[in-house]
mmCIF file of C-alpha atoms in Angstrom:
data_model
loop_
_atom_site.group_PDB
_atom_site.id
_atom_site.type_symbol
_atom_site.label_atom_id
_atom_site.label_comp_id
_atom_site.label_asym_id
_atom_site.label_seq_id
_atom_site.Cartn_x
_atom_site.Cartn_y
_atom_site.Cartn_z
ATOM 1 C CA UNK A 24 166.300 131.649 222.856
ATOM 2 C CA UNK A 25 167.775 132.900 219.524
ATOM 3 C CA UNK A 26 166.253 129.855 217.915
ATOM 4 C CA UNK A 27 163.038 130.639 219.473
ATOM 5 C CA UNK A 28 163.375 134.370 217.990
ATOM 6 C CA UNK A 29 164.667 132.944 214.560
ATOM 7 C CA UNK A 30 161.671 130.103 214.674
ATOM 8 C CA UNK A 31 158.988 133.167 215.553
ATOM 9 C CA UNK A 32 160.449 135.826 212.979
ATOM 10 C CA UNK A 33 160.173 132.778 210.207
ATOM 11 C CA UNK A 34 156.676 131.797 210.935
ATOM 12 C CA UNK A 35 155.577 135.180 210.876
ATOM 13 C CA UNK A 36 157.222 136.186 207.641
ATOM 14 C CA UNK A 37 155.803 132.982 205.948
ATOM 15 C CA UNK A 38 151.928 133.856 207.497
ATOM 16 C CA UNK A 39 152.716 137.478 205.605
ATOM 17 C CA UNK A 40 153.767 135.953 202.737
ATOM 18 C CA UNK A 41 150.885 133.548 202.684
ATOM 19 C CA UNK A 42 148.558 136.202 203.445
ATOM 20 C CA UNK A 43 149.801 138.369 201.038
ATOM 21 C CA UNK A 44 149.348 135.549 198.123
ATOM 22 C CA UNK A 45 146.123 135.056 199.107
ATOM 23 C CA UNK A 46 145.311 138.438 199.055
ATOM 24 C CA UNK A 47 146.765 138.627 195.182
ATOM 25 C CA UNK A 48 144.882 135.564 194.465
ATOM 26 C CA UNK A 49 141.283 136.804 196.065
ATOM 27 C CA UNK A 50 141.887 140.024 194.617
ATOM 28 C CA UNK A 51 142.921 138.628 190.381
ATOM 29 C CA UNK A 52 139.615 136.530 190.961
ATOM 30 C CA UNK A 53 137.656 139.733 192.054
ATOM 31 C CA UNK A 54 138.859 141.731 189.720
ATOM 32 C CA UNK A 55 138.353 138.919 186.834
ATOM 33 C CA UNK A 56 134.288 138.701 187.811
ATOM 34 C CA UNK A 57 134.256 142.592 187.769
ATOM 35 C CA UNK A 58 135.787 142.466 184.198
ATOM 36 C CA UNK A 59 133.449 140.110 183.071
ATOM 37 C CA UNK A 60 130.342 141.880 184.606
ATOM 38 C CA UNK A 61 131.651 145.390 182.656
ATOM 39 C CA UNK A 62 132.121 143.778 179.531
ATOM 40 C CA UNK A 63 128.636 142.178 179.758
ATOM 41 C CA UNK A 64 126.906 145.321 180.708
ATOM 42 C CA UNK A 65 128.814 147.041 177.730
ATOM 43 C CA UNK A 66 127.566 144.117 175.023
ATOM 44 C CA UNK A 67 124.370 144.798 176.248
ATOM 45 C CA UNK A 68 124.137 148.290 175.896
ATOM 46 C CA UNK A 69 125.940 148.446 172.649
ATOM 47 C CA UNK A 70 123.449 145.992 171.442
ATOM 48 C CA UNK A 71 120.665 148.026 172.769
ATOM 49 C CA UNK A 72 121.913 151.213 171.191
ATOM 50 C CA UNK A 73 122.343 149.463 167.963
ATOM 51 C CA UNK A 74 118.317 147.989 168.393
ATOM 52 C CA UNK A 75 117.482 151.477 168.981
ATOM 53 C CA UNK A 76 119.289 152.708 165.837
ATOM 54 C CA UNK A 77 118.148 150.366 163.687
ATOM 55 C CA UNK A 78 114.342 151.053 165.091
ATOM 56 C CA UNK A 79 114.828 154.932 164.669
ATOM 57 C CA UNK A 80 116.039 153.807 160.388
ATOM 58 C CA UNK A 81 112.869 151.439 160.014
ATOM 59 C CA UNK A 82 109.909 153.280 162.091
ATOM 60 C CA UNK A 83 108.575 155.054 159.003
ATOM 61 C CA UNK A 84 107.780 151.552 157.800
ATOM 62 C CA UNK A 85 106.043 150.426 160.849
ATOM 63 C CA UNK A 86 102.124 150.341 159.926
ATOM 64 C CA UNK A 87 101.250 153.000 162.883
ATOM 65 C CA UNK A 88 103.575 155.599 161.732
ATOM 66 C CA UNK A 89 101.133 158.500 160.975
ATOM 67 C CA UNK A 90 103.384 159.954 158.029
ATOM 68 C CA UNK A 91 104.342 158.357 154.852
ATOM 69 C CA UNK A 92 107.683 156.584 154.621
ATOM 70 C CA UNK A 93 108.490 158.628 151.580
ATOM 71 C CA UNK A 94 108.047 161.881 153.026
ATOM 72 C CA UNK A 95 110.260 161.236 156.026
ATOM 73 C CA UNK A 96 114.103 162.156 155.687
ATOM 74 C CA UNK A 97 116.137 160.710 158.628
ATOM 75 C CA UNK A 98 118.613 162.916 160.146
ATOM 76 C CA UNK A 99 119.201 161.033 163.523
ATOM 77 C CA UNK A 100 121.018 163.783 165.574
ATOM 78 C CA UNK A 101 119.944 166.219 166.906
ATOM 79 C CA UNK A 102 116.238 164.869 165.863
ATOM 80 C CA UNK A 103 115.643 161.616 164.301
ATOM 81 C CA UNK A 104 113.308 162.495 161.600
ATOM 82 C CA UNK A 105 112.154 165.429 159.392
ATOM 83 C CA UNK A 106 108.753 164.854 157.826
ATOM 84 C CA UNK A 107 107.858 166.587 154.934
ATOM 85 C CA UNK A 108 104.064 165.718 155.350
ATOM 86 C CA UNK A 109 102.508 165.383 152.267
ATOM 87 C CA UNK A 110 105.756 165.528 149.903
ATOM 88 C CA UNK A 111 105.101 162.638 148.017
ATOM 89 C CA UNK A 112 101.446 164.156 147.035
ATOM 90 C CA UNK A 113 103.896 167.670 145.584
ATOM 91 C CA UNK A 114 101.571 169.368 148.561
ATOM 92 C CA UNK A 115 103.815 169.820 151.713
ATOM 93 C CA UNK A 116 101.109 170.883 154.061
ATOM 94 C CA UNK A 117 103.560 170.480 157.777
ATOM 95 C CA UNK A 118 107.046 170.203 158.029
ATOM 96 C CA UNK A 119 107.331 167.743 161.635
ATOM 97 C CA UNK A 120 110.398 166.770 163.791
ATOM 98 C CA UNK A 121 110.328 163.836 164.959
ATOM 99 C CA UNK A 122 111.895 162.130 168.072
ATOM 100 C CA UNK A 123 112.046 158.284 168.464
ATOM 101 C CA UNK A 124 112.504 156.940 171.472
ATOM 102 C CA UNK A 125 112.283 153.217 172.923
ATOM 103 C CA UNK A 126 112.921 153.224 175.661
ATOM 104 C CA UNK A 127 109.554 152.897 178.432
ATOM 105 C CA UNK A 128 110.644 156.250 180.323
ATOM 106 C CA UNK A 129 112.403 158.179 177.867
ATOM 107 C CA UNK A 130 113.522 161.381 178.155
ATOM 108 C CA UNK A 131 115.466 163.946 176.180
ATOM 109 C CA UNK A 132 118.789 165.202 176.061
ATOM 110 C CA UNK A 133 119.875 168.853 176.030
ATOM 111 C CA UNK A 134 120.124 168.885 172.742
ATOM 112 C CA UNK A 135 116.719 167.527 171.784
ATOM 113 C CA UNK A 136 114.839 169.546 174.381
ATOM 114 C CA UNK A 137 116.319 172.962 172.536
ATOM 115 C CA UNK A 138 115.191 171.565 169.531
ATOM 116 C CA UNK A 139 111.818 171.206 171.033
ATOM 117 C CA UNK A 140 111.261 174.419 172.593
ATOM 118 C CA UNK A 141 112.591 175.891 169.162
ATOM 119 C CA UNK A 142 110.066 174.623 167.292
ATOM 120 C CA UNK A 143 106.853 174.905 169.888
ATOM 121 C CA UNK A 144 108.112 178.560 170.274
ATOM 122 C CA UNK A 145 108.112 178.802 166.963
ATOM 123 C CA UNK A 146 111.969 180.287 166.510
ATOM 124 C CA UNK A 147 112.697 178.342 162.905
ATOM 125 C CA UNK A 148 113.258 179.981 159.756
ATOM 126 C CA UNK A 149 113.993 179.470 156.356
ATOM 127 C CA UNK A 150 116.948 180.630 154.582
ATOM 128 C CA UNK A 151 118.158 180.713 151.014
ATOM 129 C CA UNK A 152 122.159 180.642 150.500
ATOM 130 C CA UNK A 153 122.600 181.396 146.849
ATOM 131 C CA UNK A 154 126.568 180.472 145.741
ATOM 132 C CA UNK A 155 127.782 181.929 143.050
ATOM 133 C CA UNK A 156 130.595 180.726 141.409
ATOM 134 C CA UNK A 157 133.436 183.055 140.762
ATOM 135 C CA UNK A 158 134.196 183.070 136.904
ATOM 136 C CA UNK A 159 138.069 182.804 135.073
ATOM 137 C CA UNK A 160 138.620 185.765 134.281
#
């Protein structure tokens, strides 16, 4: 009887201990293809951002852009682009923010939507800051 007992409490303790390695295994392999799949979603956003960056630099060049390349001034947060229509002419006749997106539904942030709404309701200014230095007395 006590072998029987001894016998039983081995074979179960092995079937944990098997169970429990092939838990560790199933779970390194799970947890390997999840790595993989992050780090692959991350490259491909990173490279998308970066496509999107590089678009935002070179759209005053593309032949549609209604503005001339050398009156735009790229700021690239919180709007891409400042236009200074007609600056290359010495006539500035519109002063435009500009917003590039790529993506096919895009949508603003925070940020660029207050920048919006600032500008359609019409709450810019100018302002002069004159510095003076202090002279050695």
């Amino acid at each position: 009887i006590q072998e029987r007992e001894d016998l039983a409490r081995w074979k179960t303790g092995e079937l944990e201990q098997r169970s429990e390695e092939r838990a560790r295994i199933l779970f390194a392999g799970w947890k390997a293809d999840e790595e993989e799949i992050i780090r692959s979603d991350a490259v491909r956003r990173s490279q998308s951002v970066t496509r999107g960056k590089i678009t935002e630099h070179l759209i005053p060049y593309f032949p549609d852009f209604p503005y001339n390349p050398k009156d735009a001034r790229f700021l690239g947060s919180p709007v891409d682009l400042v236009v200074f229509d007609g600056l290359s002419e010495d006539t500035i006749r519109e002063i435009v923010f500009v917003e590039i997106k790529t993506a096919k539904n895009p949508s603003l942030s925070r940020r660029e939507r207050d920048v919006r709404d600032c500008v359609q309701e019409k709450r810019v200014g100018y302002k002069l800051l004159q510095i003076v230095p202090e002279t050695e007395g």
